[in-house]
Structures are given as C-alpha cells and as structure tokens.
Amino acid sequence: MTVESTAARKPRRSAGTKSAAAKRTSPGAKKSPSTTGAEHELIQLLTPDGRRVKNPEYDAYVADITPEELRGLYRDMVLSRRFDAEATSLQRQGELGLWASMLGQEAAQIGSGRATRDDDYVFPTYREHGVAWCRGVDPTNLLGMFRGVNNGGWDPNSNNFHLYTIVIGSQTLHATGYAMGIAKDGADSAVIAYFGDGASSQGDVAESFTFSAVYNAPVVFFCQNNQWAISEPTEKQTRVPLYQRAQGYGFPGVRVDGNDVLACLAVTKWALERARRGEGPTLVEAFTYRMGAHTTSDDPTKYRADEEREAWEAKDPILRLRTYLEASNHADEGFFAELEVESEALGRRVREVVRAMPDPDHFAIFENVYADGHALVDEERAQFAAYQASFTTEPDGGSAAGQGGN
Amino acid sequence: MAEKMAIAKAINESLRKALESDPKVLIMGEDVGKLGGVFRVTDGLQKDFGEERVIDTPLAESGIVGTAIGLALRGYRPVVEIQFDGFVFPAYDQIVTQLAKMHARALGKIKLPVVVRIPYGGGIGAVEHHSESPEALFAHVAGLKVVSPSNASDAYWMMQQAIQSDDPVIFFEPKRRYWDKGEVNVEAIPDPLHKARVVREGTDLTLAAYGPMVKVCQEAAAAAEEEGKSLEVVDLRSMSPIDFDAVQASVEKTRRLVVVHEAPVFLGTGAEIAARITERCFYHLEAPVLRVGGYHAPYPPARLEEEYLPGLDRVLDAVDRSLAY
Ligand SMILES: Cc1ncc(C[n+]2csc(CCOP(=O)(O)OP(=O)(O)O)c2C)c(N)n1
C-alpha cells in the first residue's frame, strides 16, 4: 500500500459497528477558537470534591464501569504514587542518580493508560510511570535507567510500551510513524503518544501533527499540561490553550481535567476509538499539575510560589476518587486498609530490587551497538579486554587497579 | 585584579560583562531566566538585565538557534544556551546548514556573531544524552569556530572573545569542571581565542587535550613525574581552528604525542591531530601519535562511565606504550 493510498483509506470498521457516540460531531471540532485561553471547556466527570457530574458527550465511555473497576483505578493511582514516592526517596538515599516524579499526574496517566487496549502501542516521555504500570511493565524496570545501569531497561514489544525518551518531543514522530504502519497493515490498533506542555514547542511535535493529519494516522496525542517545563510556565510556550493547536492541523483537540481519572479514561477511550475507526488523530490536553520538582535535581522554589502548589493539592486526583468511592459506597474501610498493606509491600519490593540491582558488566559498553556486528567495535572490545586484564594479571595488581576509576 | 572563582561563575561574570558593555548582546535559552539555567551559569542575569536581554525561550532548540540567526542578521549578538550536549541536535540543522554557511553565501556581506554555549562531556553520573562530546561533529563543519576552556580564567576570557568574534562560535563548556575554582584576572591581557597553551612543561612526551581532559592530563603528568617521566601538557583550547604550530613545537621537543579527549576516538579531533602532526613532524617522532578517548559505542549508562572515560590510568597506559617504541 502506498502512503498516498493510506491517506485516502476508508474507515477500517464497517459503518455498522460505529457506536452512537461516534456519530456525533467530535467535541474538539465544535469548540470555537479562543485566543485568550480564558474561556476553555474542561471535560470533567468528577469534581475536585468528589461529586460525579454528568457530561452528555463522554458519560457513554464510562457508563458501564463497575465498582470493581473504579476501585481498580483507585488502586492503580495509589500504587503508582507509592512507587513514585519510593523512587524519590531512593534517589535521596543515593540509590538512583535522578528521578522524574509523576506526583500529581496519577489521574491523567492511569485514566489514559487504562483506556488503552493490549494491542495498542504507547510512546511515553520519561515521566509516564503510571502508564507503564497500566501496561504491566514491572515498575522496577523503570529504575535501571535512573540508577544508571542501562539506557532503557525493558523490551518495548513485550508490553507495547516504548522506551522512555529523554530528547523532548522525539517520540511523537515515532508514534505517528508506528500509527501509519498500523493503518497500512489494516489493523485496528491505535497509538498513544505522551508529551508535556513544554514539548509542544518542539518542531518534532508540530511535524508529528502534520504527518498524522495528512496520513490520517490512528494516533492520540496525550499532552499532560502540568503547567511547567522545568522553570518555564506554559505561557512561555504558547498563547493559545494547547488543545486548540489541533484545529489548525485539521483534527480535534479536547481539554480534560487531568486530575479526574474518570474523565481522562472517558476522553482517551473516545479518542482511541476514533483512531480505530479510521478517523485519524486527536489531541488530548490533560490539564494537571506537577506537584513536585521537575526532577530530583531541580529546585522549584527558584521559580514558583508555594501557594500555587497548595491550590492544586486541593484538586488531588486520589482524594477526589476516594471521596466518590466512599460516598457511593463502592469501597469500604477494608478495601482501603488492604490497599495500604499492598502499597507498603510494593514500596518494600521496589527498595529491595533496586538495592540488589547489580552494576552492569564492563563489556556491556560494547553490547548491542550494532545488530549485525562491526569490526571496529570488535577491535575496541579486544583492546578494552587486554587493558582490563593488564590490571588483574600484574603481580602487584592491587596497587595498579587501585589507581583506576578516576 | 585576580579573584578565585569556579568555571560556572567565571562564565557568568563574563556574560555579565558582555551584557554591560554591549547593548546588542542577548542571552537566550531554556530556563536561563529566573532559574539561571540548570547549571546556574546565567544566575541573576535576568534579574539585572531584564527579560528583553536575558530571554527564556520556548522549549525548541531549532527555534533558539534559528531565531538567534535572525537576530544576528538584525545586528544583535545572541549568546544561546543549549541545556545539554545531547539536545543540540534538534538545532544541528540550523547550525550546520544555516549558521555556518550564511557568511560565505552572502559573499562576506553579512556576519553571524552567534555564540552557542553547550555544556558537554561526562563524569557527572547523568542519564543518557547528558554526557556527550560531539565537538568533532561541529569542528568538521566549515564556517564554525569551536572552542572549549579548561579553567576559570579561560572560561572568563574565551567567552568575551567568542562574543566579540564576528563568526559563529560553538562554545563547549566542560560541565564536570563547572565547580572547579581557579584564578581569574579580569584585567589581564588574554591569549588569543584560538591559541593553544603549554600548561605544564616536560621533555619526554607531549599530552594534548582540551576541556575536561586537561585536568586529567595534568594529574597524569604529576603521577608520571613520580616515576621519573617528564610529560608536557598542551591545552588546545580550540578545536577549530587547531593551533598545530603549538603542538608541533612541543612534539619537536618531546618527540612523542598522545592526544586525549572524551569523545570517541574514531574520526575524532585526535585523528586530525595525529594526521597533521605525523605530516609535520615525521622525522622528529619516536613513536606513532596515540589517541586516548571514547569507544565506538553509545555513551554508556552512568555506572559504566568510569570505564568509558579516559582516566589517569588509561592516559598513563598510552604514555607507556608510546615510550616503549
Ligand atoms: C530536546 C531537549 N531539550 C531540552 C531538554 C531538557 N529538558 C528536559 S525536561 C525539560 C522540560 C520538559 O517540559 P515538558 O515538556 O512540559 O514536560 P514535563 O517534564 O513537565 O513533564 C527540558 C527542557 C531535553 N530533555 N530535550
């Protein structure tokens, strides 16, 4: 199939399988453009004080959610927060070189992550620990890179969860290309690409919007607007609300309350289903907040006020769902108590696994540089081996080796 | 008036001086304003010179360099910060296809006085893309000048000179040395920007290095002295142009040369120096020019970087090999 024919392809599912929701005009397309950012619609199903509010467009996507599934979302958020907190303290204890905390972004990540299907493919940034959790990636695998024992740490194909990407925005193009491949294959999987508000300024992200629109790629762009790109507020990246960017590229954009796990689930499901039906890309802007520092090497007191964080704490995604679960009798004390125990056990396991994580073999430097091998790498590996051996075979090897490592 | 300061502080003082003395100088980059940059190199500059002079840019490297080119065309002298070495590549297109070539294309009628500051190199235990040494990729491109200071005094003076240069200068800052302190005499008459300097005299062998590796070579020379070997250390300071005369003069004296850099050896700065010095000093050399540097492999994760980076032992090993000829 040529690229051109992909662009013109028909929806991959027959019209008969379209859900009622799909026949509606997309919410993004309905919005009138705003240049001030003042009047934006925030999709919300759970208010900050935990009340369920109706939304005629998105209720359908969570209408059949069971109390058990709701408890599952809560459990995911609590455990991923626990994992994140453990990683932060492991960094403080010197076990990790760096950590990028997701604190505050649990609802955006769990809601969107739980909306994906096993055959979908996820392209994360470096902060998507909650999404990794949803994809079944062992959380301890995420820590190798931050501990400095590897530059990745997992097989992306075993959970359809791509490696973390440090270069801002690059992965949005990979996601788009992957989605173009899905379309060429005639499959009905979809792709979701994560990125931040800062990343929205990168050329790669603009190009991924262009490509995905032109080729009608089944990709959902999930932007977690956590209000900050290190020290720069979103206003230093854009003058229009980010979700409105999509309009200029010809696909819908929607802003969802990123601290509302139900809304994130519903909106992402909607967007993924659009993609599956061959209706192309969607931009979802999850409006949320990075409650911690950018990473453990950052000092947010240099650039932002405490009051801001306090205001967002009142919108905490976990508390909000807890209030709702309790008020609707979907969870009892026993559930929360058990989860507490599970959470502690997770923390302990993460700590133990990280502390036991061995340093990589020295020869790992030369591993997997090429798939087919390379004479220069072989030569350098041999030189390296001879050099290493020169320390251990020297009669007073102890003193020679003792000089090393500077 | 000499003062002891860290390299990061010396660059900060240098930028401050440039902002003070020339209203056309601008600082641009991600987080350079309130935060003062992730390494605090621009600390306090926005507070004192305002947001019109010290500009927090959107998170877009191609945008940063591309707009700096436009500002330079309009008569400004932008000094842009790339946050880390591995993030210069989104801007590489603008640097290589535009910044480097525009002066020639315009028959010399326009000037592009843009400084691109790049904290580079390893040794700080960072995650990937935060420890690279891509200087050869820039030195290979005609139209760019490429320099790297190794100490606070050079950091201070070379930054002034880079800003005053009418050519684009890629200014590689040895990030693991940011906190190393040294004397800075702000009233001295500095060496020219592209002149190499002998930082330790010796007679048995020349070590040539730049940026972060100069200190390693000085330590190696001190260690070698205890074994009765006299090593000369040349700080190249500039990778484009390279002061081959200075290296040649040293090699004619010592007859042996080892070039040391963190970047991969293959097709690197050391390869160029080895070739040139072999041409110039063939009859003086007692041994082939040897190189110590990184491998033909991606920069490894932090826990392996000590194996990857040239340390004292690897430098001394090369010294022994050279002396064995
Ligand atoms: C190309 C590139 N430039 C700069 C950086 C350094 N950097 C790392 S994270 C970051 C801010 C990212 O902000 P945003 O996209 O909003 O995501 P967040 O970290 O807030 O989740 C910057 C500037 C980088 N990793 N890649």
mmCIF file of N, CA, C and O and ligand atoms in Angstrom, chain A residues 105 126-127 166-168 196-199 202 226 228-230 290 294, chain B residues 30-31 59 61 83 87 90, ligand 1:
data_model
loop_
_atom_site.group_PDB
_atom_site.id
_atom_site.type_symbol
_atom_site.label_atom_id
_atom_site.label_comp_id
_atom_site.label_asym_id
_atom_site.label_seq_id
_atom_site.Cartn_x
_atom_site.Cartn_y
_atom_site.Cartn_z
ATOM 1 N N GLN A 105 0.130 13.676 38.801
ATOM 2 C CA GLN A 105 -0.327 13.355 37.447
ATOM 3 C C GLN A 105 -0.918 11.947 37.357
ATOM 4 O O GLN A 105 -1.081 11.400 36.261
ATOM 5 N N TYR A 126 9.587 10.485 29.802
ATOM 6 C CA TYR A 126 10.427 9.901 30.857
ATOM 7 C C TYR A 126 9.691 9.933 32.191
ATOM 8 O O TYR A 126 10.268 9.721 33.226
ATOM 9 N N ARG A 127 8.394 10.300 32.141
ATOM 10 C CA ARG A 127 7.671 10.522 33.392
ATOM 11 C C ARG A 127 6.427 9.648 33.480
ATOM 12 O O ARG A 127 5.631 9.798 34.404
ATOM 13 N N ILE A 166 14.182 10.786 26.319
ATOM 14 C CA ILE A 166 14.663 11.963 27.046
ATOM 15 C C ILE A 166 14.689 13.197 26.148
ATOM 16 O O ILE A 166 14.492 14.315 26.613
ATOM 17 N N VAL A 167 14.973 13.009 24.882
ATOM 18 C CA VAL A 167 15.022 14.162 23.975
ATOM 19 C C VAL A 167 13.568 14.606 23.735
ATOM 20 O O VAL A 167 12.754 13.857 23.194
ATOM 21 N N ILE A 168 13.292 15.819 24.142
ATOM 22 C CA ILE A 168 11.904 16.273 24.218
ATOM 23 C C ILE A 168 11.196 16.238 22.852
ATOM 24 O O ILE A 168 11.657 16.851 21.898
ATOM 25 N N GLY A 196 4.788 16.651 27.055
ATOM 26 C CA GLY A 196 4.454 17.702 28.013
ATOM 27 C C GLY A 196 4.089 19.010 27.336
ATOM 28 O O GLY A 196 4.196 19.146 26.114
ATOM 29 N N ASP A 197 3.692 19.971 28.142
ATOM 30 C CA ASP A 197 3.354 21.293 27.599
ATOM 31 C C ASP A 197 4.586 21.941 26.981
ATOM 32 O O ASP A 197 4.504 22.591 25.946
ATOM 33 N N GLY A 198 5.741 21.743 27.605
ATOM 34 C CA GLY A 198 6.965 22.302 27.028
ATOM 35 C C GLY A 198 7.253 21.695 25.663
ATOM 36 O O GLY A 198 7.605 22.390 24.704
ATOM 37 N N ALA A 199 7.078 20.392 25.578
ATOM 38 C CA ALA A 199 7.356 19.677 24.328
ATOM 39 C C ALA A 199 6.532 20.206 23.167
ATOM 40 O O ALA A 199 6.933 20.089 22.007
ATOM 41 N N GLN A 202 8.296 22.016 20.423
ATOM 42 C CA GLN A 202 9.325 21.402 19.567
ATOM 43 C C GLN A 202 8.823 21.221 18.143
ATOM 44 O O GLN A 202 7.666 20.864 17.907
ATOM 45 N N ASN A 226 1.291 19.944 32.698
ATOM 46 C CA ASN A 226 1.484 20.038 34.154
ATOM 47 C C ASN A 226 1.941 21.441 34.554
ATOM 48 O O ASN A 226 2.512 21.646 35.608
ATOM 49 N N TRP A 228 4.300 23.398 33.868
ATOM 50 C CA TRP A 228 5.690 23.834 33.905
ATOM 51 C C TRP A 228 6.571 22.970 33.013
ATOM 52 O O TRP A 228 6.399 21.757 32.958
ATOM 53 N N ALA A 229 7.515 23.614 32.338
ATOM 54 C CA ALA A 229 8.604 22.912 31.668
ATOM 55 C C ALA A 229 9.863 23.370 32.407
ATOM 56 O O ALA A 229 10.342 24.479 32.183
ATOM 57 N N ILE A 230 10.342 22.562 33.287
ATOM 58 C CA ILE A 230 11.318 22.968 34.309
ATOM 59 C C ILE A 230 10.853 24.312 34.885
ATOM 60 O O ILE A 230 9.804 24.319 35.543
ATOM 61 N N ARG A 290 2.240 19.365 38.110
ATOM 62 C CA ARG A 290 3.405 18.650 38.629
ATOM 63 C C ARG A 290 3.607 19.114 40.068
ATOM 64 O O ARG A 290 4.082 20.208 40.316
ATOM 65 N N HIS A 294 10.722 19.325 39.055
ATOM 66 C CA HIS A 294 10.811 18.761 37.697
ATOM 67 C C HIS A 294 11.505 17.397 37.744
ATOM 68 O O HIS A 294 11.010 16.413 37.209
ATOM 69 N N GLU B 30 16.586 27.889 27.196
ATOM 70 C CA GLU B 30 15.559 27.310 28.072
ATOM 71 C C GLU B 30 15.991 27.477 29.523
ATOM 72 O O GLU B 30 17.112 27.097 29.878
ATOM 73 N N ASP B 31 15.131 28.060 30.325
ATOM 74 C CA ASP B 31 15.356 28.186 31.769
ATOM 75 C C ASP B 31 16.518 29.114 32.142
ATOM 76 O O ASP B 31 17.013 29.059 33.258
ATOM 77 N N LEU B 59 10.621 25.764 24.476
ATOM 78 C CA LEU B 59 11.452 24.551 24.505
ATOM 79 C C LEU B 59 11.646 24.043 23.076
ATOM 80 O O LEU B 59 10.977 23.103 22.640
ATOM 81 N N GLU B 61 14.995 23.837 20.338
ATOM 82 C CA GLU B 61 16.386 24.201 20.026
ATOM 83 C C GLU B 61 16.552 24.747 18.615
ATOM 84 O O GLU B 61 17.343 25.665 18.379
ATOM 85 N N GLN B 83 20.761 23.328 26.613
ATOM 86 C CA GLN B 83 20.804 22.909 28.007
ATOM 87 C C GLN B 83 21.830 21.801 28.282
ATOM 88 O O GLN B 83 22.531 21.839 29.285
ATOM 89 N N PHE B 87 21.146 17.662 23.456
ATOM 90 C CA PHE B 87 19.948 18.361 22.971
ATOM 91 C C PHE B 87 20.269 19.397 21.908
ATOM 92 O O PHE B 87 19.419 20.201 21.522
ATOM 93 N N PRO B 90 18.440 18.829 17.725
ATOM 94 C CA PRO B 90 17.309 19.491 17.054
ATOM 95 C C PRO B 90 17.743 20.811 16.396
ATOM 96 O O PRO B 90 17.129 21.254 15.437
HETATM 97 C C1 LIG C 1 15.465 18.461 23.120
HETATM 98 C C2 LIG C 1 15.572 18.679 24.598
HETATM 99 N N1 LIG C 1 15.820 19.912 25.066
HETATM 100 C C3 LIG C 1 15.947 20.118 26.392
HETATM 101 C C4 LIG C 1 15.807 19.086 27.269
HETATM 102 C C5 LIG C 1 15.969 19.331 28.754
HETATM 103 N N2 LIG C 1 14.684 19.171 29.424
HETATM 104 C C6 LIG C 1 14.326 18.006 29.992
HETATM 105 S S1 LIG C 1 12.773 18.022 30.548
HETATM 106 C C7 LIG C 1 12.531 19.627 30.075
HETATM 107 C C8 LIG C 1 11.204 20.266 30.300
HETATM 108 C C9 LIG C 1 10.106 19.459 29.702
HETATM 109 O O1 LIG C 1 8.873 20.034 29.957
HETATM 110 P P1 LIG C 1 7.526 19.401 29.465
HETATM 111 O O2 LIG C 1 7.643 19.009 28.030
HETATM 112 O O3 LIG C 1 6.443 20.306 29.839
HETATM 113 O O4 LIG C 1 7.410 18.028 30.266
HETATM 114 P P2 LIG C 1 7.438 17.769 31.849
HETATM 115 O O5 LIG C 1 8.863 17.480 32.199
HETATM 116 O O6 LIG C 1 6.902 18.959 32.528
HETATM 117 O O7 LIG C 1 6.611 16.557 32.061
HETATM 118 C C10 LIG C 1 13.689 20.125 29.474
HETATM 119 C C11 LIG C 1 13.859 21.489 28.975
HETATM 120 C C12 LIG C 1 15.550 17.810 26.726
HETATM 121 N N3 LIG C 1 15.410 16.734 27.524
HETATM 122 N N4 LIG C 1 15.427 17.626 25.401
#
